[in-house]
mmCIF file of C-alpha atoms in Angstrom:
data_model
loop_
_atom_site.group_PDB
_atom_site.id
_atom_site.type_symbol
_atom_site.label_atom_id
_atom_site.label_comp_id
_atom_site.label_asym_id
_atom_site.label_seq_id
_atom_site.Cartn_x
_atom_site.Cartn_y
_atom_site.Cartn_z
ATOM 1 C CA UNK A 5 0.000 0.000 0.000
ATOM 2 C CA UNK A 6 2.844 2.622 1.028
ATOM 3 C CA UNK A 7 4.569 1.936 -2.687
ATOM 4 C CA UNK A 8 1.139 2.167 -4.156
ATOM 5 C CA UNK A 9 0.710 5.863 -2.726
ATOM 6 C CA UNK A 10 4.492 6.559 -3.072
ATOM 7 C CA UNK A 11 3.443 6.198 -6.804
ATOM 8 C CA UNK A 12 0.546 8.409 -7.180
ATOM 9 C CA UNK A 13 2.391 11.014 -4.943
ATOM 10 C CA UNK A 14 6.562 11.211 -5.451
ATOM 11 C CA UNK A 15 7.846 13.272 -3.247
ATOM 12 C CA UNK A 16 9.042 16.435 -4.125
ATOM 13 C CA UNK A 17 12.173 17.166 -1.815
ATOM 14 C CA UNK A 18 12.848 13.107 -0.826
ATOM 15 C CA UNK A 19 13.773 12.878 3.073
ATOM 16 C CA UNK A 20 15.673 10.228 3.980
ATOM 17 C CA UNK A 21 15.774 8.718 7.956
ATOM 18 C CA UNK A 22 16.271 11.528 10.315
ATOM 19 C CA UNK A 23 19.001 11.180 13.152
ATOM 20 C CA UNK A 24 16.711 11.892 16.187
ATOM 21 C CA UNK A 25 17.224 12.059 19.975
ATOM 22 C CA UNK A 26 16.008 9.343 21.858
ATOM 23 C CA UNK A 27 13.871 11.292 24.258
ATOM 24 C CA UNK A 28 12.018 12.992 20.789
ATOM 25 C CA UNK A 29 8.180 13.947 21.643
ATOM 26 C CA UNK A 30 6.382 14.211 18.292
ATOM 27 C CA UNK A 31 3.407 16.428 20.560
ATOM 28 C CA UNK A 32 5.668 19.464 21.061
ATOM 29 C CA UNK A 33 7.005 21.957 18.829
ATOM 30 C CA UNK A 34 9.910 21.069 16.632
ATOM 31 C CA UNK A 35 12.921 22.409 17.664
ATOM 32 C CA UNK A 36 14.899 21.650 14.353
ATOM 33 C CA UNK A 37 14.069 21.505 10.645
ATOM 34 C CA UNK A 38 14.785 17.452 11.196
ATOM 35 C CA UNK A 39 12.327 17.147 14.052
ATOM 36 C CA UNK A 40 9.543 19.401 11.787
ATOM 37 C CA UNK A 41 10.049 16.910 8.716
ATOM 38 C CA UNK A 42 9.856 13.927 11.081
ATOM 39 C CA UNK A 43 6.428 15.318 12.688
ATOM 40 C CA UNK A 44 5.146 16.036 9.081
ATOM 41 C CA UNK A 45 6.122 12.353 8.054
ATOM 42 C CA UNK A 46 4.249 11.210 11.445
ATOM 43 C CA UNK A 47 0.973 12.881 10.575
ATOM 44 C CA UNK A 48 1.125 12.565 7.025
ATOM 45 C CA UNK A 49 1.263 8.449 8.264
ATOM 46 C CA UNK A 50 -2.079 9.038 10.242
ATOM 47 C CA UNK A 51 -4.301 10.132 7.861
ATOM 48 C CA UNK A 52 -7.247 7.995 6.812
ATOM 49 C CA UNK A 53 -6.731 6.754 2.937
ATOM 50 C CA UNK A 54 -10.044 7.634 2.068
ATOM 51 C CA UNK A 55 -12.180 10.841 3.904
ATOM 52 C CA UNK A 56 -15.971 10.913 3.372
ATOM 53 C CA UNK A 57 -17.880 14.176 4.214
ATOM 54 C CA UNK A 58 -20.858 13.784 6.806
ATOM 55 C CA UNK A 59 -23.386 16.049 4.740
ATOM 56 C CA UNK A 60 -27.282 16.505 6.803
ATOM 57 C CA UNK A 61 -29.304 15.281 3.609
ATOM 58 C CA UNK A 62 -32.585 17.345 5.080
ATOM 59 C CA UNK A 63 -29.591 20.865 4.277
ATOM 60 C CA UNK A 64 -30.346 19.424 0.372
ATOM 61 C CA UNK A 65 -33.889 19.686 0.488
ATOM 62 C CA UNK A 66 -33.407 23.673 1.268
ATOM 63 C CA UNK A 67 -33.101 25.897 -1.931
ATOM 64 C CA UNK A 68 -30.704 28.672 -1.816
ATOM 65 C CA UNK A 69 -32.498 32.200 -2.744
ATOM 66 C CA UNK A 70 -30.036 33.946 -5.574
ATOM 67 C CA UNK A 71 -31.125 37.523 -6.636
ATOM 68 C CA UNK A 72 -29.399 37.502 -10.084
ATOM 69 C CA UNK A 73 -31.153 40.327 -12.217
ATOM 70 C CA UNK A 74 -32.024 38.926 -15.697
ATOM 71 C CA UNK A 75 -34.256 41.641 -17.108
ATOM 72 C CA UNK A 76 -34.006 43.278 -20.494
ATOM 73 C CA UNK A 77 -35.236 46.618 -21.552
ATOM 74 C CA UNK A 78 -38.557 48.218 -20.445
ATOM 75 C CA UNK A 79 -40.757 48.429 -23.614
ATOM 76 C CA UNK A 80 -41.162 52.033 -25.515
ATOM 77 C CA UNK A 81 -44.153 54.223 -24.691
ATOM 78 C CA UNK A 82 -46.730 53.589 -27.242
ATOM 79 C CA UNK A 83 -46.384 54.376 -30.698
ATOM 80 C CA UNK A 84 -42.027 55.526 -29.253
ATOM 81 C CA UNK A 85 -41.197 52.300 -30.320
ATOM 82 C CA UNK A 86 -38.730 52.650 -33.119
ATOM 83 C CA UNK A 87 -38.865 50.800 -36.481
ATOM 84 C CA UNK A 88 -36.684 47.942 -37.556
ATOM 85 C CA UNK A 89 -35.866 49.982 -40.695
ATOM 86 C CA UNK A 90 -34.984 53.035 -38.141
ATOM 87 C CA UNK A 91 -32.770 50.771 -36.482
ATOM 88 C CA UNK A 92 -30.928 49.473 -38.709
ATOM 89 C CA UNK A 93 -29.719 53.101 -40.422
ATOM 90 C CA UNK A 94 -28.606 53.877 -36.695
ATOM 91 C CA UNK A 95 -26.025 51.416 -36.892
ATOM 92 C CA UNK A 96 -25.269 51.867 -40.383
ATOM 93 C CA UNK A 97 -24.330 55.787 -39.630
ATOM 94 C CA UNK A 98 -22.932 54.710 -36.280
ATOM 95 C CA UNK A 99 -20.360 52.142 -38.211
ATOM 96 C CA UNK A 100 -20.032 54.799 -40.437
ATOM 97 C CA UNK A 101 -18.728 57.129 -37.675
ATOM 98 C CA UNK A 102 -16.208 54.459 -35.599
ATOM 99 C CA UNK A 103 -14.534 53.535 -39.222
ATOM 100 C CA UNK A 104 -14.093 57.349 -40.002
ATOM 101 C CA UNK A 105 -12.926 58.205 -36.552
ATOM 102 C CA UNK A 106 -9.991 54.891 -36.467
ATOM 103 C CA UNK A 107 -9.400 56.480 -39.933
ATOM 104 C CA UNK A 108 -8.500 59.727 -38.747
ATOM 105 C CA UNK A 109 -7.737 59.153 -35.015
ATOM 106 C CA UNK A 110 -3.901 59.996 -35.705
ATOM 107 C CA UNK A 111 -4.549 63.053 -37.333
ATOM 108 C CA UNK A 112 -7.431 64.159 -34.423
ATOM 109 C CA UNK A 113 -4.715 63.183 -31.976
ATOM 110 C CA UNK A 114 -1.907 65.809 -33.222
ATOM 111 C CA UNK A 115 -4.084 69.015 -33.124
ATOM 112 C CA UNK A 116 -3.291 71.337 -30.685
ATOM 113 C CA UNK A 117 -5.828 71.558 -28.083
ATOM 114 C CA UNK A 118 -6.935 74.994 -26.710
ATOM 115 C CA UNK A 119 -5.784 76.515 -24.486
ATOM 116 C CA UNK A 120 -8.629 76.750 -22.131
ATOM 117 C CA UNK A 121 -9.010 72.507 -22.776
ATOM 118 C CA UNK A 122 -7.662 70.792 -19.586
ATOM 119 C CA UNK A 123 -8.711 67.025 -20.036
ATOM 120 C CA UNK A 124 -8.871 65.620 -16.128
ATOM 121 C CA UNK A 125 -6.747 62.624 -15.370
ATOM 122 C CA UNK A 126 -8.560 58.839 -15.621
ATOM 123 C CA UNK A 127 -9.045 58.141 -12.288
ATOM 124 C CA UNK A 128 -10.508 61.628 -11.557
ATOM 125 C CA UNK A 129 -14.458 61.018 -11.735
ATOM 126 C CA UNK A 130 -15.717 64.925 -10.301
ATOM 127 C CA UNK A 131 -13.267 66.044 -12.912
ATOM 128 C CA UNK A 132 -14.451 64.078 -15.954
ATOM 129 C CA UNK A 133 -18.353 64.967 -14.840
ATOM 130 C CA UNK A 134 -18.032 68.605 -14.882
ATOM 131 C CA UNK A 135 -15.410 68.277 -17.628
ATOM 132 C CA UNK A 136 -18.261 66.615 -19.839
ATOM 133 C CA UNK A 137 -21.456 67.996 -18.210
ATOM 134 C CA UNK A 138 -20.367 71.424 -17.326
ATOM 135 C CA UNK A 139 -20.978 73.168 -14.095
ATOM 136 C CA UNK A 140 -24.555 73.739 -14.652
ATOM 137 C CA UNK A 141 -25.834 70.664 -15.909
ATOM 138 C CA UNK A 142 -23.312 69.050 -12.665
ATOM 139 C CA UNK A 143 -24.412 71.726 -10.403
ATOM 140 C CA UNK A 144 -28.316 71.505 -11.762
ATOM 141 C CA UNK A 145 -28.253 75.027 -12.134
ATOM 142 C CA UNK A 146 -31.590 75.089 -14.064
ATOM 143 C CA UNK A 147 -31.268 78.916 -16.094
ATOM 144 C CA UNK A 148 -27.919 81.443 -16.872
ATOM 145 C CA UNK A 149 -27.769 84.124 -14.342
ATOM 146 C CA UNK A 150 -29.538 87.600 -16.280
ATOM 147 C CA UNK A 151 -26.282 89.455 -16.226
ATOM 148 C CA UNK A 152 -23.987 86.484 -17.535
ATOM 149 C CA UNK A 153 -22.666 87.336 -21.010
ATOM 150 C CA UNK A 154 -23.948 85.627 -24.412
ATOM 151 C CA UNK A 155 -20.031 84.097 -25.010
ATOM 152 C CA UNK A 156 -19.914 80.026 -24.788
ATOM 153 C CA UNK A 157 -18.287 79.374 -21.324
ATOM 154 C CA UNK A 158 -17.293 75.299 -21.755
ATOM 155 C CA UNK A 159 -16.719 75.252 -17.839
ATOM 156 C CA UNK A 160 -20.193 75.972 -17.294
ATOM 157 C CA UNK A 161 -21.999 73.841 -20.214
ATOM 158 C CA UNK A 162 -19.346 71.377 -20.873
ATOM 159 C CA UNK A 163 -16.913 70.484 -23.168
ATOM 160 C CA UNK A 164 -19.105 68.783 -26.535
ATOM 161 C CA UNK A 165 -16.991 65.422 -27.287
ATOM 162 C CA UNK A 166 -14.577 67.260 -30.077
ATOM 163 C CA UNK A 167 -12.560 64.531 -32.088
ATOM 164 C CA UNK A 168 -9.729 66.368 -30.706
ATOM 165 C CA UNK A 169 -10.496 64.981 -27.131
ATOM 166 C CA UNK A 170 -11.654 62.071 -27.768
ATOM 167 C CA UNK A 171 -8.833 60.457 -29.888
ATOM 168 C CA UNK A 172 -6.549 61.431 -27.157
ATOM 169 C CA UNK A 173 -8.284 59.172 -24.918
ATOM 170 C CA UNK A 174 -6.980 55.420 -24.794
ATOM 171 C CA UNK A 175 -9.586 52.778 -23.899
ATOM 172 C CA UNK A 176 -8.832 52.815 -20.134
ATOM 173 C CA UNK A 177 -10.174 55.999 -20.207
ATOM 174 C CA UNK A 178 -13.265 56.022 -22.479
ATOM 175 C CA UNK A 179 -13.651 53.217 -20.409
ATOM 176 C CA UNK A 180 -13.445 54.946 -17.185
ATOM 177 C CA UNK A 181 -15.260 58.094 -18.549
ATOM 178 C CA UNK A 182 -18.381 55.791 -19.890
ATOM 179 C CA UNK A 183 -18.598 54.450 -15.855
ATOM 180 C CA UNK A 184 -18.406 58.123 -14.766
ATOM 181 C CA UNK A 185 -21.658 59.491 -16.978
ATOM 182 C CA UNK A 186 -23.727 55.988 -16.275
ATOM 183 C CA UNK A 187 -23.137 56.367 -12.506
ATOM 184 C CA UNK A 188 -23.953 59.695 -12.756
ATOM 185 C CA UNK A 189 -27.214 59.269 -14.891
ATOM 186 C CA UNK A 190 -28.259 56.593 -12.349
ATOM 187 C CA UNK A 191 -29.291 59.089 -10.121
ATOM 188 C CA UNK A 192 -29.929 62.280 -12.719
ATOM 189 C CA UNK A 193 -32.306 62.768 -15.395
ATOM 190 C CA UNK A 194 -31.142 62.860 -19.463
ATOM 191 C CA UNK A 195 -29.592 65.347 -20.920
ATOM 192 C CA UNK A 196 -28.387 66.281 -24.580
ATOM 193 C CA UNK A 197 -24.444 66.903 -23.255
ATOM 194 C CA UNK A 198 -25.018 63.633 -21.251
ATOM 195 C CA UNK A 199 -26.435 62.268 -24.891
ATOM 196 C CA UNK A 200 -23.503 63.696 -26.924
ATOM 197 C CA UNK A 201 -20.666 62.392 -24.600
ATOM 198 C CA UNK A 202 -22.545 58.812 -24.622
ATOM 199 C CA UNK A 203 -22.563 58.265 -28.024
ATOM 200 C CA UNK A 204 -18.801 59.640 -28.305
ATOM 201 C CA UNK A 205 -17.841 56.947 -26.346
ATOM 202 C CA UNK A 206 -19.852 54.231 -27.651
ATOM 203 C CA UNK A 207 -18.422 55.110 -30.614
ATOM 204 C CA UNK A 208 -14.516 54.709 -29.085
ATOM 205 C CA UNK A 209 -15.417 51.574 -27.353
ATOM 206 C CA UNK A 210 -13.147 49.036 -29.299
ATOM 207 C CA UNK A 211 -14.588 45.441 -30.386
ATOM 208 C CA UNK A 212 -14.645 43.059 -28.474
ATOM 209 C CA UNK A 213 -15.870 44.632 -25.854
ATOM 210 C CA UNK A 214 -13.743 44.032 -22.246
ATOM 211 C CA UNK A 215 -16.150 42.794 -19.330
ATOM 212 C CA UNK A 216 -16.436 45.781 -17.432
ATOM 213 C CA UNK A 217 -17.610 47.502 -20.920
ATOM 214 C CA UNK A 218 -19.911 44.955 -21.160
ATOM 215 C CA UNK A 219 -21.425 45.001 -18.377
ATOM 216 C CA UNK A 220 -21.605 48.856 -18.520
ATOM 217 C CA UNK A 221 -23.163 49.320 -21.870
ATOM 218 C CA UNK A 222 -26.081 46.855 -20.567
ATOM 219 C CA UNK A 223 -26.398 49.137 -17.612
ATOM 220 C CA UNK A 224 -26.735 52.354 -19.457
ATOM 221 C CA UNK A 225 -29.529 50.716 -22.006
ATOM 222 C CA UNK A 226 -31.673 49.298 -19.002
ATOM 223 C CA UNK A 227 -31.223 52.818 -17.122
ATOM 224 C CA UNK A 228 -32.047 54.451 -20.557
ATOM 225 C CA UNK A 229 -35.464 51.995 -21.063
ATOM 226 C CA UNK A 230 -36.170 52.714 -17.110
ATOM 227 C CA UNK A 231 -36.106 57.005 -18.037
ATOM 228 C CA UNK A 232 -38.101 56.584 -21.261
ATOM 229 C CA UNK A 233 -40.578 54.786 -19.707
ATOM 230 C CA UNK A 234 -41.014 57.198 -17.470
ATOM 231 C CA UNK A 235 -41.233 60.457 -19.535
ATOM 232 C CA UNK A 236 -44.339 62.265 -18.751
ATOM 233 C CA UNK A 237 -44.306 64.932 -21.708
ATOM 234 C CA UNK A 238 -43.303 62.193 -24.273
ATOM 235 C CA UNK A 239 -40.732 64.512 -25.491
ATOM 236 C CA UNK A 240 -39.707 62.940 -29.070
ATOM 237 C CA UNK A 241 -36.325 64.410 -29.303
ATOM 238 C CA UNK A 242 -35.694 63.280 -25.957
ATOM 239 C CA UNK A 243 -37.339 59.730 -26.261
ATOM 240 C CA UNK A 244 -35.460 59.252 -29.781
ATOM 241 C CA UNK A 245 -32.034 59.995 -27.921
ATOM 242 C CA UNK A 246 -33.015 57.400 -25.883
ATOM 243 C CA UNK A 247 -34.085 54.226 -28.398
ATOM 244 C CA UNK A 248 -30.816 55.093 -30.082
ATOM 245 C CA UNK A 249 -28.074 54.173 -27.349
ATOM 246 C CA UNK A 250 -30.259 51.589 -26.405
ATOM 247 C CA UNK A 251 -30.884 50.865 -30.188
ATOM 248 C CA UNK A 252 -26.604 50.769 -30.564
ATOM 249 C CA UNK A 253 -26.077 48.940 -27.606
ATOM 250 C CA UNK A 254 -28.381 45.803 -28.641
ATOM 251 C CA UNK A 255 -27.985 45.520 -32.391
ATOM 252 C CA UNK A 256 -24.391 46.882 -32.660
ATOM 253 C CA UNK A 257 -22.766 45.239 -30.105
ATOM 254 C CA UNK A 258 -24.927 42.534 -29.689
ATOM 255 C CA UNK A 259 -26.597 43.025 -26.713
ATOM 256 C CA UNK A 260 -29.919 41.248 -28.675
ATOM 257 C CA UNK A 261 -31.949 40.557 -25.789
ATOM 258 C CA UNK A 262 -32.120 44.350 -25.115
ATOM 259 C CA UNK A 263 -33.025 45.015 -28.499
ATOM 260 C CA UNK A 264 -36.495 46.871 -29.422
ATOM 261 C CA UNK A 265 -38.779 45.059 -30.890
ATOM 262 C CA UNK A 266 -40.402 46.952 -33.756
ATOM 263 C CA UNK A 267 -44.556 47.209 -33.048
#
């Protein structure tokens, strides 16, 4: 039997007879590396060739409760649900858009920037939210102040998603960026700079997708079904923003089980 197990496990670092003192007590400490590898070969001796587990069969009978969320999309308001023809030109002109941009990324890339454009570091989320969002749209700051002047002010209503920026950022940072805005729409409601920056980073999101994208492009089309279900005015421009990220999400990178089907 002992040549039958020395088989199935060699050992590793052989150890041959060690040269013990007669007066050697296996139930206290080892006192030197010989004694330790003796005590090891002394218990190793005492376990039972074959262990079976005492399991309480009436445990079985108990079904463990899992909360694993498996939902799709929330259907379109009535007559908002967007045609199959509709759908597919969104990811034609969407294709259309990620093949011109990885055309022209290199040339994006080397434009000077200016010099009031201060993109925030990856890991800084406040930074890329106002950065994107502005300071009134972060801020909800509903209306300009009267006596604010007519000039464009990109710290207050965001910087749009210029090709410029975007091809500087790799995809650890789109990445990053695309958790920032989801997070932050979790709690907010939809707006066209949130829209804009969305689709600018769908549209830098590399194929095939990593997990965490994955998993974050599912999250923003649920949250997007979840806020045009519940639009009150049935605002079209704002309901059509809607069906197309969620619209891109399940047909372009298919995400099909989030998909809208046409009425």
């Amino acid at each position: 039997m002992e040549s039958g197990l020395e088989e199935l496990m060699p050992r590793l670092l052989p150890v041959g007879d060690c040269d013990l003192a007669e007066d050697f007590d296996p139930t206290v400490p080892p006192r030197t590396p010989q004694e330790y590898l003796k005590r090891v070969q002394i218990e190793a001796a005492r376990c039972p060739d074959v262990v079976v587990a005492q399991i309480d069969p009436r445990k079985l009978k108990k079904k463990p409760t899992v909360n694993i969320s498996i939902s799709g999309c929330q259907p379109a308001p009535e007559g908002y649900s967007p045609t199959l023809k509709w759908q597919q030109q969104q990811v034609a002109n969407f294709s259309a858009v990620r093949q011109s941009l990885n055309k022209h990324r290199n040339h994006w890339r080397s434009q000077h920037l200016d010099s009031n454009v201060t993109m925030p570091k990856s890991e800084d989320e406040e930074g890329w939210k106002k950065f994107c969002l502005g300071e009134r749209v972060y801020s909800e700051i509903d209306a300009l102040s009267d006596n604010e002047n007519l000039g464009i002010d990109y710290l207050k209503v965001g910087f749009p998603p210029l090709l410029s920026i975007v091809s500087r950022m790799n995809q650890a940072t789109v990445t990053s960026v695309l958790e920032y805005l989801i997070s932050w729409f979790g709690e907010k409601k939809f707006t066209p700079e949130l829209g804009r920056w969305l689709y600018a980073l769908l549209a830098c999101l590399e194929k095939p997708l990593l997990p965490e994208a994955h998993s974050l492009i599912r999250q923003l089309a649920r949250r997007c079904s979840e806020v045009r279900a519940l639009e009150e005015s049935k605002n079209e421009e704002q309901i059509s923003a809607l069906n197309l990220i969620i619209c891109l999400v399940s047909r372009y990178f298919d995400q099909r089980d989030l998909a809208d089907e046409p009425s």
